[in-house]
PDB file of C-alpha atoms in Angstrom:
ATOM      1  CA  UNK C   1     -20.948  56.366 -95.085  1.00  0.00           C
ATOM      2  CA  UNK C   2     -20.482  60.144 -95.030  1.00  0.00           C
ATOM      3  CA  UNK C   3     -18.975  59.971 -91.533  1.00  0.00           C
ATOM      4  CA  UNK C   4     -16.610  57.219 -92.654  1.00  0.00           C
ATOM      5  CA  UNK C   5     -15.539  59.250 -95.676  1.00  0.00           C
ATOM      6  CA  UNK C   6     -14.827  62.296 -93.536  1.00  0.00           C
ATOM      7  CA  UNK C   7     -12.700  60.262 -91.121  1.00  0.00           C
ATOM      8  CA  UNK C   8     -10.657  58.750 -93.947  1.00  0.00           C
ATOM      9  CA  UNK C   9     -10.233  62.174 -95.516  1.00  0.00           C
ATOM     10  CA  UNK C  10      -8.924  63.567 -92.221  1.00  0.00           C
ATOM     11  CA  UNK C  11      -6.251  60.871 -92.003  1.00  0.00           C
ATOM     12  CA  UNK C  12      -4.972  61.425 -95.561  1.00  0.00           C
ATOM     13  CA  UNK C  13      -1.646  63.189 -96.037  1.00  0.00           C
ATOM     14  CA  UNK C  14      -0.639  65.778 -98.570  1.00  0.00           C
ATOM     15  CA  UNK C  15       1.491  64.650-101.560  1.00  0.00           C
ATOM     16  CA  UNK C  16       4.573  66.385-100.115  1.00  0.00           C
ATOM     17  CA  UNK C  17       4.181  64.558 -96.790  1.00  0.00           C
ATOM     18  CA  UNK C  18       3.863  61.238 -98.601  1.00  0.00           C
ATOM     19  CA  UNK C  19       6.944  62.040-100.709  1.00  0.00           C
ATOM     20  CA  UNK C  20       9.073  62.962 -97.673  1.00  0.00           C
ATOM     21  CA  UNK C  21       7.853  59.874 -95.818  1.00  0.00           C
ATOM     22  CA  UNK C  22       8.786  57.719 -98.820  1.00  0.00           C
ATOM     23  CA  UNK C  23      12.274  59.239 -98.963  1.00  0.00           C
ATOM     24  CA  UNK C  24      12.782  58.683 -95.234  1.00  0.00           C
ATOM     25  CA  UNK C  25      11.545  55.084 -95.533  1.00  0.00           C
ATOM     26  CA  UNK C  26      13.874  54.430 -98.464  1.00  0.00           C
ATOM     27  CA  UNK C  27      16.798  55.941 -96.547  1.00  0.00           C
ATOM     28  CA  UNK C  28      16.032  53.825 -93.504  1.00  0.00           C
ATOM     29  CA  UNK C  29      15.965  50.664 -95.636  1.00  0.00           C
ATOM     30  CA  UNK C  30      19.338  51.484 -97.201  1.00  0.00           C
ATOM     31  CA  UNK C  31      20.802  52.351 -93.801  1.00  0.00           C
ATOM     32  CA  UNK C  32      19.534  49.149 -92.134  1.00  0.00           C
ATOM     33  CA  UNK C  33      20.574  46.863 -95.005  1.00  0.00           C
ATOM     34  CA  UNK C  34      24.048  48.388 -95.235  1.00  0.00           C
ATOM     35  CA  UNK C  35      24.416  48.093 -91.455  1.00  0.00           C
ATOM     36  CA  UNK C  36      23.553  44.379 -91.600  1.00  0.00           C
ATOM     37  CA  UNK C  37      25.950  43.933 -94.555  1.00  0.00           C
ATOM     38  CA  UNK C  38      28.784  45.296 -92.384  1.00  0.00           C
ATOM     39  CA  UNK C  39      28.414  42.316 -90.006  1.00  0.00           C
ATOM     40  CA  UNK C  40      30.137  39.765 -92.317  1.00  0.00           C
ATOM     41  CA  UNK C  41      32.714  42.430 -93.170  1.00  0.00           C
ATOM     42  CA  UNK C  42      33.652  43.002 -89.517  1.00  0.00           C
ATOM     43  CA  UNK C  43      33.258  39.370 -88.402  1.00  0.00           C
ATOM     44  CA  UNK C  44      34.517  37.269 -91.334  1.00  0.00           C
ATOM     45  CA  UNK C  45      35.878  34.477 -89.132  1.00  0.00           C
ATOM     46  CA  UNK C  46      32.606  33.426 -87.489  1.00  0.00           C
ATOM     47  CA  UNK C  47      29.981  31.165 -89.036  1.00  0.00           C
ATOM     48  CA  UNK C  48      26.795  32.397 -90.688  1.00  0.00           C
ATOM     49  CA  UNK C  49      24.799  30.892 -87.837  1.00  0.00           C
ATOM     50  CA  UNK C  50      26.779  32.917 -85.302  1.00  0.00           C
ATOM     51  CA  UNK C  51      26.264  36.041 -87.408  1.00  0.00           C
ATOM     52  CA  UNK C  52      22.483  35.666 -87.200  1.00  0.00           C
ATOM     53  CA  UNK C  53      21.903  37.084 -83.670  1.00  0.00           C
ATOM     54  CA  UNK C  54      24.484  39.816 -84.289  1.00  0.00           C
ATOM     55  CA  UNK C  55      22.672  40.816 -87.481  1.00  0.00           C
ATOM     56  CA  UNK C  56      19.386  40.855 -85.573  1.00  0.00           C
ATOM     57  CA  UNK C  57      20.777  43.207 -82.938  1.00  0.00           C
ATOM     58  CA  UNK C  58      22.300  45.473 -85.589  1.00  0.00           C
ATOM     59  CA  UNK C  59      18.997  45.637 -87.469  1.00  0.00           C
ATOM     60  CA  UNK C  60      17.064  46.495 -84.303  1.00  0.00           C
ATOM     61  CA  UNK C  61      19.643  49.166 -83.468  1.00  0.00           C
ATOM     62  CA  UNK C  62      19.167  50.795 -86.876  1.00  0.00           C
ATOM     63  CA  UNK C  63      15.387  50.862 -86.360  1.00  0.00           C
ATOM     64  CA  UNK C  64      15.867  52.569 -82.975  1.00  0.00           C
ATOM     65  CA  UNK C  65      18.224  55.092 -84.588  1.00  0.00           C
ATOM     66  CA  UNK C  66      15.588  55.657 -87.268  1.00  0.00           C
ATOM     67  CA  UNK C  67      13.009  56.456 -84.590  1.00  0.00           C
ATOM     68  CA  UNK C  68      15.298  59.124 -83.103  1.00  0.00           C
ATOM     69  CA  UNK C  69      16.098  60.343 -86.600  1.00  0.00           C
ATOM     70  CA  UNK C  70      12.450  61.357 -86.974  1.00  0.00           C
ATOM     71  CA  UNK C  71      12.805  63.881 -84.143  1.00  0.00           C
ATOM     72  CA  UNK C  72      15.519  65.773 -86.029  1.00  0.00           C
ATOM     73  CA  UNK C  73      13.955  65.840 -89.502  1.00  0.00           C
ATOM     74  CA  UNK C  74      10.322  66.029 -88.366  1.00  0.00           C
ATOM     75  CA  UNK C  75       9.148  63.318 -90.787  1.00  0.00           C
ATOM     76  CA  UNK C  76       8.257  59.749 -89.836  1.00  0.00           C
ATOM     77  CA  UNK C  77       9.031  56.693 -91.944  1.00  0.00           C
ATOM     78  CA  UNK C  78       6.079  54.704 -93.228  1.00  0.00           C
ATOM     79  CA  UNK C  79       5.946  51.041 -92.168  1.00  0.00           C
ATOM     80  CA  UNK C  80       4.255  49.854 -95.414  1.00  0.00           C
ATOM     81  CA  UNK C  81       6.797  51.768 -97.506  1.00  0.00           C
ATOM     82  CA  UNK C  82       9.583  50.312 -95.361  1.00  0.00           C
ATOM     83  CA  UNK C  83       8.299  46.821 -96.201  1.00  0.00           C
ATOM     84  CA  UNK C  84       7.922  47.754 -99.877  1.00  0.00           C
ATOM     85  CA  UNK C  85      11.455  49.124-100.208  1.00  0.00           C
ATOM     86  CA  UNK C  86      12.891  46.066 -98.427  1.00  0.00           C
ATOM     87  CA  UNK C  87      11.192  43.829-100.994  1.00  0.00           C
ATOM     88  CA  UNK C  88      12.567  45.982-103.815  1.00  0.00           C
ATOM     89  CA  UNK C  89      16.044  45.994-102.246  1.00  0.00           C
ATOM     90  CA  UNK C  90      16.195  42.196-101.938  1.00  0.00           C
ATOM     91  CA  UNK C  91      14.819  41.836-105.449  1.00  0.00           C
ATOM     92  CA  UNK C  92      17.503  44.217-106.736  1.00  0.00           C
ATOM     93  CA  UNK C  93      20.325  42.303-105.004  1.00  0.00           C
ATOM     94  CA  UNK C  94      18.981  39.104-106.548  1.00  0.00           C
ATOM     95  CA  UNK C  95      18.712  40.536-110.071  1.00  0.00           C
ATOM     96  CA  UNK C  96      22.114  42.262-110.155  1.00  0.00           C
ATOM     97  CA  UNK C  97      24.235  39.832-108.108  1.00  0.00           C
ATOM     98  CA  UNK C  98      22.727  36.403-107.447  1.00  0.00           C
ATOM     99  CA  UNK C  99      20.755  35.800-110.632  1.00  0.00           C
ATOM    100  CA  UNK C 100      23.639  34.535-112.758  1.00  0.00           C
ATOM    101  CA  UNK C 101      24.066  31.502-110.494  1.00  0.00           C
ATOM    102  CA  UNK C 102      20.365  30.592-110.480  1.00  0.00           C
ATOM    103  CA  UNK C 103      18.587  28.128-112.748  1.00  0.00           C
ATOM    104  CA  UNK C 104      15.967  29.394-115.178  1.00  0.00           C
ATOM    105  CA  UNK C 105      13.106  27.718-113.304  1.00  0.00           C
ATOM    106  CA  UNK C 106      14.164  29.139-109.942  1.00  0.00           C
ATOM    107  CA  UNK C 107      14.733  32.518-111.562  1.00  0.00           C
ATOM    108  CA  UNK C 108      11.159  32.567-112.897  1.00  0.00           C
ATOM    109  CA  UNK C 109       9.862  31.452-109.495  1.00  0.00           C
ATOM    110  CA  UNK C 110      11.550  34.129-107.382  1.00  0.00           C
ATOM    111  CA  UNK C 111      10.683  36.917-109.837  1.00  0.00           C
ATOM    112  CA  UNK C 112       7.052  35.810-109.844  1.00  0.00           C
ATOM    113  CA  UNK C 113       7.046  35.691-106.027  1.00  0.00           C
ATOM    114  CA  UNK C 114       8.406  39.240-105.734  1.00  0.00           C
ATOM    115  CA  UNK C 115       5.892  40.556-108.266  1.00  0.00           C
ATOM    116  CA  UNK C 116       3.015  38.854-106.420  1.00  0.00           C
ATOM    117  CA  UNK C 117       4.223  40.334-103.117  1.00  0.00           C
ATOM    118  CA  UNK C 118       4.088  43.838-104.585  1.00  0.00           C
ATOM    119  CA  UNK C 119       0.604  43.200-105.951  1.00  0.00           C
ATOM    120  CA  UNK C 120      -0.531  41.777-102.600  1.00  0.00           C
ATOM    121  CA  UNK C 121       0.879  44.765-100.700  1.00  0.00           C
ATOM    122  CA  UNK C 122      -1.069  47.129-102.941  1.00  0.00           C
ATOM    123  CA  UNK C 123      -4.285  45.125-102.537  1.00  0.00           C
ATOM    124  CA  UNK C 124      -4.149  44.914 -98.752  1.00  0.00           C
ATOM    125  CA  UNK C 125      -3.051  48.548 -98.347  1.00  0.00           C
ATOM    126  CA  UNK C 126      -5.843  49.910-100.533  1.00  0.00           C
ATOM    127  CA  UNK C 127      -8.519  47.330 -99.717  1.00  0.00           C
ATOM    128  CA  UNK C 128     -11.434  47.381 -97.297  1.00  0.00           C
ATOM    129  CA  UNK C 129     -10.844  45.203 -94.193  1.00  0.00           C
ATOM    130  CA  UNK C 130     -14.558  45.163 -93.403  1.00  0.00           C
ATOM    131  CA  UNK C 131     -15.271  48.710 -92.256  1.00  0.00           C
ATOM    132  CA  UNK C 132     -18.671  49.137 -90.592  1.00  0.00           C
ATOM    133  CA  UNK C 133     -20.363  52.539 -90.536  1.00  0.00           C
ATOM    134  CA  UNK C 134     -23.781  53.274 -89.035  1.00  0.00           C
ATOM    135  CA  UNK C 135     -25.699  56.505 -89.131  1.00  0.00           C
ATOM    136  CA  UNK C 136     -26.751  58.388 -86.006  1.00  0.00           C
ATOM    137  CA  UNK C 137     -30.290  56.985 -86.344  1.00  0.00           C
ATOM    138  CA  UNK C 138     -28.990  53.466 -85.666  1.00  0.00           C
ATOM    139  CA  UNK C 139     -27.308  54.545 -82.443  1.00  0.00           C
ATOM    140  CA  UNK C 140     -30.453  56.312 -81.292  1.00  0.00           C
ATOM    141  CA  UNK C 141     -32.554  53.216 -81.905  1.00  0.00           C
ATOM    142  CA  UNK C 142     -29.985  51.054 -80.107  1.00  0.00           C
ATOM    143  CA  UNK C 143     -29.951  53.435 -77.137  1.00  0.00           C
ATOM    144  CA  UNK C 144     -26.162  53.902 -77.289  1.00  0.00           C
ATOM    145  CA  UNK C 145     -24.179  57.111 -76.899  1.00  0.00           C
ATOM    146  CA  UNK C 146     -21.626  56.232 -79.560  1.00  0.00           C
ATOM    147  CA  UNK C 147     -20.488  53.358 -81.746  1.00  0.00           C
ATOM    148  CA  UNK C 148     -17.969  52.073 -79.173  1.00  0.00           C
ATOM    149  CA  UNK C 149     -20.788  51.829 -76.643  1.00  0.00           C
ATOM    150  CA  UNK C 150     -22.822  49.841 -79.156  1.00  0.00           C
ATOM    151  CA  UNK C 151     -19.905  47.471 -79.731  1.00  0.00           C
ATOM    152  CA  UNK C 152     -19.494  46.870 -75.991  1.00  0.00           C
ATOM    153  CA  UNK C 153     -23.110  45.723 -75.827  1.00  0.00           C
ATOM    154  CA  UNK C 154     -22.895  43.785 -79.087  1.00  0.00           C
ATOM    155  CA  UNK C 155     -24.735  40.789 -77.619  1.00  0.00           C
ATOM    156  CA  UNK C 156     -27.874  42.948 -77.772  1.00  0.00           C
ATOM    157  CA  UNK C 157     -27.150  43.784 -81.408  1.00  0.00           C
ATOM    158  CA  UNK C 158     -26.220  40.710 -83.510  1.00  0.00           C
ATOM    159  CA  UNK C 159     -25.214  42.927 -86.435  1.00  0.00           C
ATOM    160  CA  UNK C 160     -22.301  44.244 -84.337  1.00  0.00           C
ATOM    161  CA  UNK C 161     -20.938  40.799 -83.488  1.00  0.00           C
ATOM    162  CA  UNK C 162     -17.119  40.842 -83.515  1.00  0.00           C
ATOM    163  CA  UNK C 163     -16.948  44.466 -84.602  1.00  0.00           C
ATOM    164  CA  UNK C 164     -14.012  46.272 -83.006  1.00  0.00           C
ATOM    165  CA  UNK C 165     -12.724  49.823 -83.114  1.00  0.00           C
ATOM    166  CA  UNK C 166      -9.183  50.368 -84.447  1.00  0.00           C
ATOM    167  CA  UNK C 167      -7.403  53.218 -82.688  1.00  0.00           C
ATOM    168  CA  UNK C 168      -4.898  53.618 -85.534  1.00  0.00           C
ATOM    169  CA  UNK C 169      -7.319  53.780 -88.469  1.00  0.00           C
ATOM    170  CA  UNK C 170     -10.142  55.387 -86.422  1.00  0.00           C
ATOM    171  CA  UNK C 171     -12.669  53.014 -87.972  1.00  0.00           C
ATOM    172  CA  UNK C 172     -14.846  50.106 -86.839  1.00  0.00           C
ATOM    173  CA  UNK C 173     -14.015  46.779 -88.469  1.00  0.00           C
ATOM    174  CA  UNK C 174     -16.094  43.616 -88.643  1.00  0.00           C
ATOM    175  CA  UNK C 175     -14.142  40.471 -87.787  1.00  0.00           C
ATOM    176  CA  UNK C 176     -11.294  42.645 -86.477  1.00  0.00           C
ATOM    177  CA  UNK C 177      -8.182  40.588 -85.758  1.00  0.00           C
ATOM    178  CA  UNK C 178      -5.498  43.243 -85.309  1.00  0.00           C
ATOM    179  CA  UNK C 179      -4.011  46.343 -86.889  1.00  0.00           C
ATOM    180  CA  UNK C 180      -0.993  45.466 -89.016  1.00  0.00           C
ATOM    181  CA  UNK C 181       1.438  48.419 -89.204  1.00  0.00           C
ATOM    182  CA  UNK C 182       3.606  46.582 -91.741  1.00  0.00           C
ATOM    183  CA  UNK C 183       0.716  46.364 -94.215  1.00  0.00           C
ATOM    184  CA  UNK C 184      -0.773  49.720 -93.231  1.00  0.00           C
ATOM    185  CA  UNK C 185      -4.287  48.431 -92.641  1.00  0.00           C
ATOM    186  CA  UNK C 186      -6.505  46.558 -90.237  1.00  0.00           C
ATOM    187  CA  UNK C 187      -6.969  42.822 -90.683  1.00  0.00           C
ATOM    188  CA  UNK C 188     -10.672  42.066 -90.683  1.00  0.00           C
ATOM    189  CA  UNK C 189     -13.365  39.949 -92.238  1.00  0.00           C
ATOM    190  CA  UNK C 190     -12.884  41.114 -95.827  1.00  0.00           C
ATOM    191  CA  UNK C 191      -9.086  40.926 -96.062  1.00  0.00           C
ATOM    192  CA  UNK C 192      -8.139  38.139 -93.637  1.00  0.00           C
ATOM    193  CA  UNK C 193      -7.626  35.630 -96.465  1.00  0.00           C
ATOM    194  CA  UNK C 194      -5.466  38.122 -98.351  1.00  0.00           C
ATOM    195  CA  UNK C 195      -3.452  38.749 -95.174  1.00  0.00           C
ATOM    196  CA  UNK C 196      -2.833  35.013 -94.721  1.00  0.00           C
ATOM    197  CA  UNK C 197      -1.870  34.620 -98.381  1.00  0.00           C
ATOM    198  CA  UNK C 198       0.479  37.605 -98.180  1.00  0.00           C
ATOM    199  CA  UNK C 199       2.095  36.385 -94.946  1.00  0.00           C
ATOM    200  CA  UNK C 200       2.602  32.945 -96.501  1.00  0.00           C
ATOM    201  CA  UNK C 201       3.976  34.612 -99.630  1.00  0.00           C
ATOM    202  CA  UNK C 202       6.580  36.501 -97.602  1.00  0.00           C
ATOM    203  CA  UNK C 203       7.710  33.281 -95.902  1.00  0.00           C
ATOM    204  CA  UNK C 204       7.966  31.445 -99.238  1.00  0.00           C
ATOM    205  CA  UNK C 205       9.683  34.324-101.082  1.00  0.00           C
ATOM    206  CA  UNK C 206      12.236  34.952 -98.327  1.00  0.00           C
ATOM    207  CA  UNK C 207      12.924  31.219 -98.030  1.00  0.00           C
ATOM    208  CA  UNK C 208      13.496  31.072-101.789  1.00  0.00           C
ATOM    209  CA  UNK C 209      15.804  34.079-101.600  1.00  0.00           C
ATOM    210  CA  UNK C 210      17.724  32.447 -98.736  1.00  0.00           C
ATOM    211  CA  UNK C 211      18.168  29.303-100.817  1.00  0.00           C
ATOM    212  CA  UNK C 212      19.416  31.283-103.839  1.00  0.00           C
ATOM    213  CA  UNK C 213      21.806  33.419-101.785  1.00  0.00           C
ATOM    214  CA  UNK C 214      23.154  30.361 -99.962  1.00  0.00           C
ATOM    215  CA  UNK C 215      23.834  28.725-103.319  1.00  0.00           C
ATOM    216  CA  UNK C 216      25.678  31.858-104.471  1.00  0.00           C
ATOM    217  CA  UNK C 217      27.825  31.969-101.311  1.00  0.00           C
ATOM    218  CA  UNK C 218      28.589  28.226-101.570  1.00  0.00           C
ATOM    219  CA  UNK C 219      29.634  28.644-105.203  1.00  0.00           C
ATOM    220  CA  UNK C 220      32.019  31.450-104.245  1.00  0.00           C
ATOM    221  CA  UNK C 221      33.566  29.321-101.480  1.00  0.00           C
ATOM    222  CA  UNK C 222      33.798  26.051-103.443  1.00  0.00           C
ATOM    223  CA  UNK C 223      35.161  27.604-106.632  1.00  0.00           C
ATOM    224  CA  UNK C 224      37.772  29.613-104.762  1.00  0.00           C
ATOM    225  CA  UNK C 225      36.530  32.888-106.256  1.00  0.00           C
ATOM    226  CA  UNK C 226      35.471  34.358-102.936  1.00  0.00           C
ATOM    227  CA  UNK C 227      38.582  36.553-102.879  1.00  0.00           C
ATOM    228  CA  UNK C 228      38.010  37.809-106.421  1.00  0.00           C
ATOM    229  CA  UNK C 229      34.348  38.659-105.868  1.00  0.00           C
ATOM    230  CA  UNK C 230      33.352  42.248-105.261  1.00  0.00           C
ATOM    231  CA  UNK C 231      33.473  42.517-101.428  1.00  0.00           C
ATOM    232  CA  UNK C 232      30.483  44.856-101.374  1.00  0.00           C
ATOM    233  CA  UNK C 233      28.379  42.491-103.470  1.00  0.00           C
ATOM    234  CA  UNK C 234      29.335  39.437-101.415  1.00  0.00           C
ATOM    235  CA  UNK C 235      28.703  41.181 -98.087  1.00  0.00           C
ATOM    236  CA  UNK C 236      25.387  42.485 -99.402  1.00  0.00           C
ATOM    237  CA  UNK C 237      24.315  38.961-100.355  1.00  0.00           C
ATOM    238  CA  UNK C 238      25.297  37.626 -96.924  1.00  0.00           C
ATOM    239  CA  UNK C 239      23.587  40.544 -95.178  1.00  0.00           C
ATOM    240  CA  UNK C 240      20.336  40.171 -97.104  1.00  0.00           C
ATOM    241  CA  UNK C 241      20.412  36.414 -96.512  1.00  0.00           C
ATOM    242  CA  UNK C 242      20.720  37.004 -92.751  1.00  0.00           C
ATOM    243  CA  UNK C 243      17.898  39.534 -92.949  1.00  0.00           C
ATOM    244  CA  UNK C 244      15.694  37.054 -94.817  1.00  0.00           C
ATOM    245  CA  UNK C 245      16.343  34.291 -92.272  1.00  0.00           C
ATOM    246  CA  UNK C 246      15.468  36.635 -89.398  1.00  0.00           C
ATOM    247  CA  UNK C 247      12.254  37.618 -91.143  1.00  0.00           C
ATOM    248  CA  UNK C 248      11.281  34.007 -91.807  1.00  0.00           C
ATOM    249  CA  UNK C 249      11.858  33.033 -88.162  1.00  0.00           C
ATOM    250  CA  UNK C 250       9.293  35.446 -86.719  1.00  0.00           C
ATOM    251  CA  UNK C 251       6.918  35.243 -89.680  1.00  0.00           C
ATOM    252  CA  UNK C 252       6.632  31.464 -89.356  1.00  0.00           C
ATOM    253  CA  UNK C 253       5.689  31.844 -85.680  1.00  0.00           C
ATOM    254  CA  UNK C 254       3.163  34.538 -86.602  1.00  0.00           C
ATOM    255  CA  UNK C 255       1.756  32.354 -89.385  1.00  0.00           C
ATOM    256  CA  UNK C 256       1.378  29.360 -87.067  1.00  0.00           C
ATOM    257  CA  UNK C 257      -0.495  31.519 -84.567  1.00  0.00           C
ATOM    258  CA  UNK C 258      -2.945  32.735 -87.225  1.00  0.00           C
ATOM    259  CA  UNK C 259      -3.532  29.210 -88.530  1.00  0.00           C
ATOM    260  CA  UNK C 260      -4.260  28.168 -84.939  1.00  0.00           C
ATOM    261  CA  UNK C 261      -6.612  31.133 -84.565  1.00  0.00           C
ATOM    262  CA  UNK C 262      -8.497  30.187 -87.734  1.00  0.00           C
ATOM    263  CA  UNK C 263      -8.849  26.568 -86.608  1.00  0.00           C
ATOM    264  CA  UNK C 264     -10.294  27.551 -83.211  1.00  0.00           C
ATOM    265  CA  UNK C 265     -12.096  30.758 -84.280  1.00  0.00           C
ATOM    266  CA  UNK C 266      -9.827  33.029 -82.224  1.00  0.00           C
ATOM    267  CA  UNK C 267      -9.150  36.678 -82.990  1.00  0.00           C
ATOM    268  CA  UNK C 268      -5.790  38.117 -81.917  1.00  0.00           C
ATOM    269  CA  UNK C 269      -7.236  41.263 -80.337  1.00  0.00           C
ATOM    270  CA  UNK C 270      -9.890  39.299 -78.419  1.00  0.00           C
ATOM    271  CA  UNK C 271      -7.329  36.764 -77.203  1.00  0.00           C
ATOM    272  CA  UNK C 272      -4.886  39.425 -75.987  1.00  0.00           C
ATOM    273  CA  UNK C 273      -7.598  41.439 -74.231  1.00  0.00           C
ATOM    274  CA  UNK C 274      -9.114  38.363 -72.531  1.00  0.00           C
ATOM    275  CA  UNK C 275      -5.847  36.741 -71.421  1.00  0.00           C
ATOM    276  CA  UNK C 276      -3.592  39.767 -70.908  1.00  0.00           C
ATOM    277  CA  UNK C 277      -5.907  42.767 -70.382  1.00  0.00           C
ATOM    278  CA  UNK C 278      -3.172  45.039 -69.003  1.00  0.00           C
ATOM    279  CA  UNK C 279      -0.895  44.258 -71.934  1.00  0.00           C
ATOM    280  CA  UNK C 280      -3.812  44.683 -74.324  1.00  0.00           C
ATOM    281  CA  UNK C 281      -4.606  48.136 -72.906  1.00  0.00           C
ATOM    282  CA  UNK C 282      -0.912  49.020 -73.184  1.00  0.00           C
ATOM    283  CA  UNK C 283      -0.936  48.016 -76.862  1.00  0.00           C
ATOM    284  CA  UNK C 284      -4.067  50.068 -77.476  1.00  0.00           C
ATOM    285  CA  UNK C 285      -2.403  53.086 -75.852  1.00  0.00           C
ATOM    286  CA  UNK C 286       0.613  52.578 -78.113  1.00  0.00           C
ATOM    287  CA  UNK C 287      -1.742  52.480 -81.094  1.00  0.00           C
ATOM    288  CA  UNK C 288      -3.277  55.788 -80.013  1.00  0.00           C
ATOM    289  CA  UNK C 289       0.187  57.341 -79.611  1.00  0.00           C
ATOM    290  CA  UNK C 290       1.279  55.937 -82.963  1.00  0.00           C
ATOM    291  CA  UNK C 291      -1.842  57.291 -84.645  1.00  0.00           C
ATOM    292  CA  UNK C 292      -1.272  60.740 -83.112  1.00  0.00           C
ATOM    293  CA  UNK C 293       2.363  60.770 -84.214  1.00  0.00           C
ATOM    294  CA  UNK C 294       1.479  59.761 -87.765  1.00  0.00           C
ATOM    295  CA  UNK C 295      -1.260  62.373 -88.005  1.00  0.00           C
ATOM    296  CA  UNK C 296       1.055  65.228 -87.014  1.00  0.00           C
ATOM    297  CA  UNK C 297       4.415  64.071 -88.393  1.00  0.00           C
TER     298      UNK C 297
END
């Protein structure tokens, strides 16, 4: 375990680096959400359904701008903090704008969902995905040069079955499915259930938020108060609703894939490497580049 501890210590950042990364992540969330909120402001005559792809393109454009932004300020945004601040932003829009048009039961439900999401994010970010660490004596007995070599010949060593090396975390994980940048951790044997629960929680919470925001927008239209509403508040509600729908669309697909993988005992990393080896190697190279950038940003 001493080798594992030293690796984790090497990847830790100083408090000032974490603070700057948090500020950059918060700024990127505000920038992306305000950019999406401009869509209904600039295109008020089109339907919400037609706004959806436009909002998706605008959101992607802000993420690309954020990537270039890092080159000028020398600090990278943190994906887990980006997710965290988006949850807090949507929760804030609900509390200060939408809440007054929501029933007490639905209000309790969405607040409980947001609180559980924050708790789940903390658990999966700080939890152990199933890290495996062996001393040098084990490798000598197994006749392997390093741990990666031992994993490649795992059929000779049952204890290494389905252990994979994560290039981002620089650790070996039992039951490795994939590295999740959004949650800042690998998904492995010990946290796969938590990952599935958290992914389901995001789908449910964002669907609930979409329902509440749609009700708010419908009330403004039907009561004729849409012109008297604060334009910024109304556009923010529409923008966050579009953002939530976009998130639900890809998360549902991702959730279906993982349910399929559980039913047929398939791991994402194994499936990609066996069916699309070139693409899998490309993803691993991206993980190495991402890890290098994070370590020195």
